[in-house]
Every structure is written in structure tokens, then in C-alpha cells.
Amino acid sequence: MAKIDTQKIIAPIMKFVNMRGIIALKDGMLAILPLTVVGSIFLIVGQLPFEGLNQAIAGIFGKNWTEPFMQVYSGTFAIMGLISCFSIGYSYAKNSGVEPLPAGVLSVSSFFILLKSSYVPTKGEPIADAITKVWFGGQGIIGAIIIGLVVGSIYTMFIQKHIVIKMPEQVPQAIAKQFEAMIPAFVIFFLSMVVYILAKMLTKGGTFIEMIYGVIQVPLQGLTGSLYGAIGIAFFISFLWWFGVHGQSVVNGVVTALLLSNLDANKALLAAGKLSVGKGAHIVTQQFLDSFLILSGSGITFGLVVAMIFAAKSKQYKALGKVAAFPAIFNVNEPVVFGFPIVMNPVMFLPFILVPVLAAVIVYGSIAIGFMQPFSGVTLPWSTPAIISGFLVAGWQGALIQVVILAMSTLIYFPFFKFQDNLAYSNELKAEG
């Protein structure tokens, strides 16, 4: 009976994970990782939080010394919405087995059709052929995602159903592929125009992307940025992994855009010198997940690895501890998840869920009470080792909180490990005797 119930849970999860749109979303958001990680480094250099150091550098290089750094930020992190629109449309077509480049190009074109083609300053007349760049970044990312998915799906449908202009075989393939995109391009552009008109009517002069930002993105950012959102992220990463589904990948695919938008808003507050929870800074950003909720891997299994190394009696767990130690430094714990195993193991379900949930509460509380500053500066790869990552994203306070989380992981995992280890040790003695 238990097996039937488990399969009933796994089936819809796997169906969701393997949807074309979800795969395209995960792959597409992964494509902007170099922009967000490297771009944020240039931002933090251009917005040093030490006024004395800023003045000293300005005395050497001039008061506008930060301008080149902000230019790099402007061309990387600040356009992640635009780039994700291309990459998601591209990924959708690629994963569907059709020529992907036109899908990415059409997605970007549709994105611009759905923006205002002029900039209206606070005072004065609209400026033609000028677009406010704010919608290229975090504020426009949900609209960009929707556009990339819709354009990718429409383009893919036309290509797969052969509703295209077919060129003679003598025509080079590179040219023929572009003619195949003509009919879907016309349909996509026409639909984009219709949406532009409807959005302008519904919002009294606004755009589709602005409407999505107000109706969908702002509420979702508020939800993910809450304590309940932080707990939900921590819970579902471990919950999905327990069933053998790559929880981090799935959850990242769903929340990364929102967490990066939260981070983008924090960066704006940093630039204005107003980075604090009281001034509206978001607590839950991508660093919250990457640098604190998956320390040593999903489920924060550091304590389990420590227990295997220092307290295991069974041969299998002594050996597994040695194998799992090095990957855990870089937040990789598949050897533990599948080798211990944690997947489908009822003994390990509670600690595997509880540890990251408590970690979410600890980190959220630390920022809420002012012990740690809201995240804003360096965005690191999720594989950056503990302590180092904590220090780089949140100073010594971040490193200390990571130590607290790792100690908590050890305390919680230990009794569950001992129970499992005793069973394994007993089985080994029986096998030997």
C-alpha cells in the first residue's frame, strides 16, 4: 500500500519536472548565471560600502572612478530580463528538437514590441526611440519569462507541424532555416501587437510587461521574500530530493527569477545608500538559497557526513563518510543522498526536511533583527564552500551564521544516524557470523 501511495506522489512531480516549459525555464535561467555572478562583483566594487575608502580612491582616480564599473553592471546584471527572454525561447525550441536560434531572436523582438517605444520623463515631452532600461533587468524578468515561453512554444508548434515556407533543396540550409521562421514570425509579431493594444487599453497607457510586474511579479516577490516563502523554498528542495527528484534544480527553476528580482531591488537600495529592511530591502534573495540553504548540499547533510567520519561503527558508513567529505565541501551531496541513502529512507525524512527549514528561520531572523545586512553585493556560485561564501556575501556575520547552521545540522542528524548505523552494523555482524 505504501508503495502505491508513493508512486501517486512521484507521478505528478515527475510530470511537472519534465514539462517543456519547466525545462526551458531552468535551462534559460542558467544561461544568465555569468551575468549575475560577474556583474554583481563589478557592482560591489563600484558601490563600496566604505566612505573613507571611496574618498581615497576618488582622490587618486577622480570622483567618477566608479563609472566604468557601473557600466559593466549596466551591461550584465541589469539586462538579465532581456537575456533570459532570449535564452528561454532558445531553450524551449532546442529541447523540442527544432532550430533554436530563430526562437530566441523572435522572443527578443516580441519583448521590444511589448515595451513602450518612447521614454516619458517626469517633466517634458516623450523622447522618441528611447526606452527606459529598468524593464531589461529584474523588474521585467517575469514578463520576459512569459514572452520567452509563449514565443518558444508558438514557434516550435509551427515548425513541428510544418506550417512553414519550404525552400528548394538547392538553397543552403542556413538560408532555408530563416525562411522557415517567416510564418511563425508573422503570427508571433501580430499576436504581440494585439497584446500591446490590449495592455495599453487595460492599463490606460501602460504595457504588458508593466502590467505583469504589477499584477504578478510584485505579489510573488513579496511571497517568496517572506518567512513563509523562505521556509517553503527550504522545504520543497528537500521534499523533492527525498523522492529522488532533483529538488534544487526544480525549485531554482521556479524561484530564481523572483529571487534575482529581489536582489536587483536590493542593489538599487544599495546604490541609494538605503539598504535596510526598514527601507524595504528584501531578505530572501538568491544568496539566501545558494549560500545558506544548501550548505554541504541539499538538506544540509554536513552533520551526517561528520557523523559518518567520526562516529560510524559500520564499515559501509565509514567508507561512505570518506567518499562524501570532499564533495560536501563544494555543496555536492549526491553520494550521501543516494549512497546512504536518504532517498525513500523513512528514518532520514525528518532531519533532511527539518535542518534546512530551521536554517531558513535562522538566516531570516538574523537579517530581520539587524544582525546581518540584507544581501546585495557579491553573487556567488552555489558550489562556493561554506564559511568562504558566508563571509563574501555577508561579512563575518554571514560566516558565523553558517557555522551555527552546520553545528545545528550535526546535532539534529546525529541521533538519526546512530539509529541507522546500528542497524547497518548489526547486519554486518550477522553477515560475518
Tab-separated table of C-alpha atoms in Angstrom, residues 13-14 16-33 87-88 91-92 95 145 149 245-256:
chain	number	residue	atom	x	y	z
A	13	ILE	CA	6.017	15.596	-9.547
A	14	MET	CA	7.853	13.972	-12.449
A	16	PHE	CA	5.718	18.724	-13.703
A	17	VAL	CA	9.531	18.471	-13.727
A	18	ASN	CA	9.596	17.108	-17.291
A	19	MET	CA	7.271	19.721	-18.789
A	20	ARG	CA	8.891	21.513	-21.715
A	21	GLY	CA	8.222	24.884	-20.164
A	22	ILE	CA	9.838	23.972	-16.839
A	23	ILE	CA	12.920	22.543	-18.556
A	24	ALA	CA	13.203	25.649	-20.750
A	25	LEU	CA	12.823	27.872	-17.686
A	26	LYS	CA	15.585	26.048	-15.789
A	27	ASP	CA	17.975	26.000	-18.759
A	28	GLY	CA	17.183	29.570	-19.740
A	29	MET	CA	17.761	30.997	-16.272
A	30	LEU	CA	21.002	29.049	-16.002
A	31	ALA	CA	22.244	30.887	-19.088
A	32	ILE	CA	22.248	34.235	-17.253
A	33	LEU	CA	24.423	32.948	-14.397
A	87	SER	CA	17.635	32.125	-23.626
A	88	ILE	CA	14.245	30.718	-22.561
A	91	SER	CA	15.967	26.584	-24.793
A	92	TYR	CA	12.303	25.754	-25.419
A	95	ASN	CA	14.629	20.950	-26.117
A	145	ILE	CA	9.938	34.676	-18.952
A	149	LEU	CA	7.931	30.540	-23.082
A	245	VAL	CA	13.777	14.292	-7.819
A	246	HIS	CA	16.496	16.950	-8.119
A	247	GLY	CA	14.857	19.379	-5.721
A	248	GLN	CA	17.407	22.170	-6.035
A	249	SER	CA	17.117	22.204	-9.809
A	250	VAL	CA	13.312	22.239	-9.770
A	251	VAL	CA	12.952	24.897	-7.085
A	252	ASN	CA	15.659	27.056	-8.662
A	253	GLY	CA	13.815	26.909	-11.968
A	254	VAL	CA	10.673	28.253	-10.316
A	255	VAL	CA	12.047	30.874	-7.887
A	256	THR	CA	15.366	32.063	-9.353
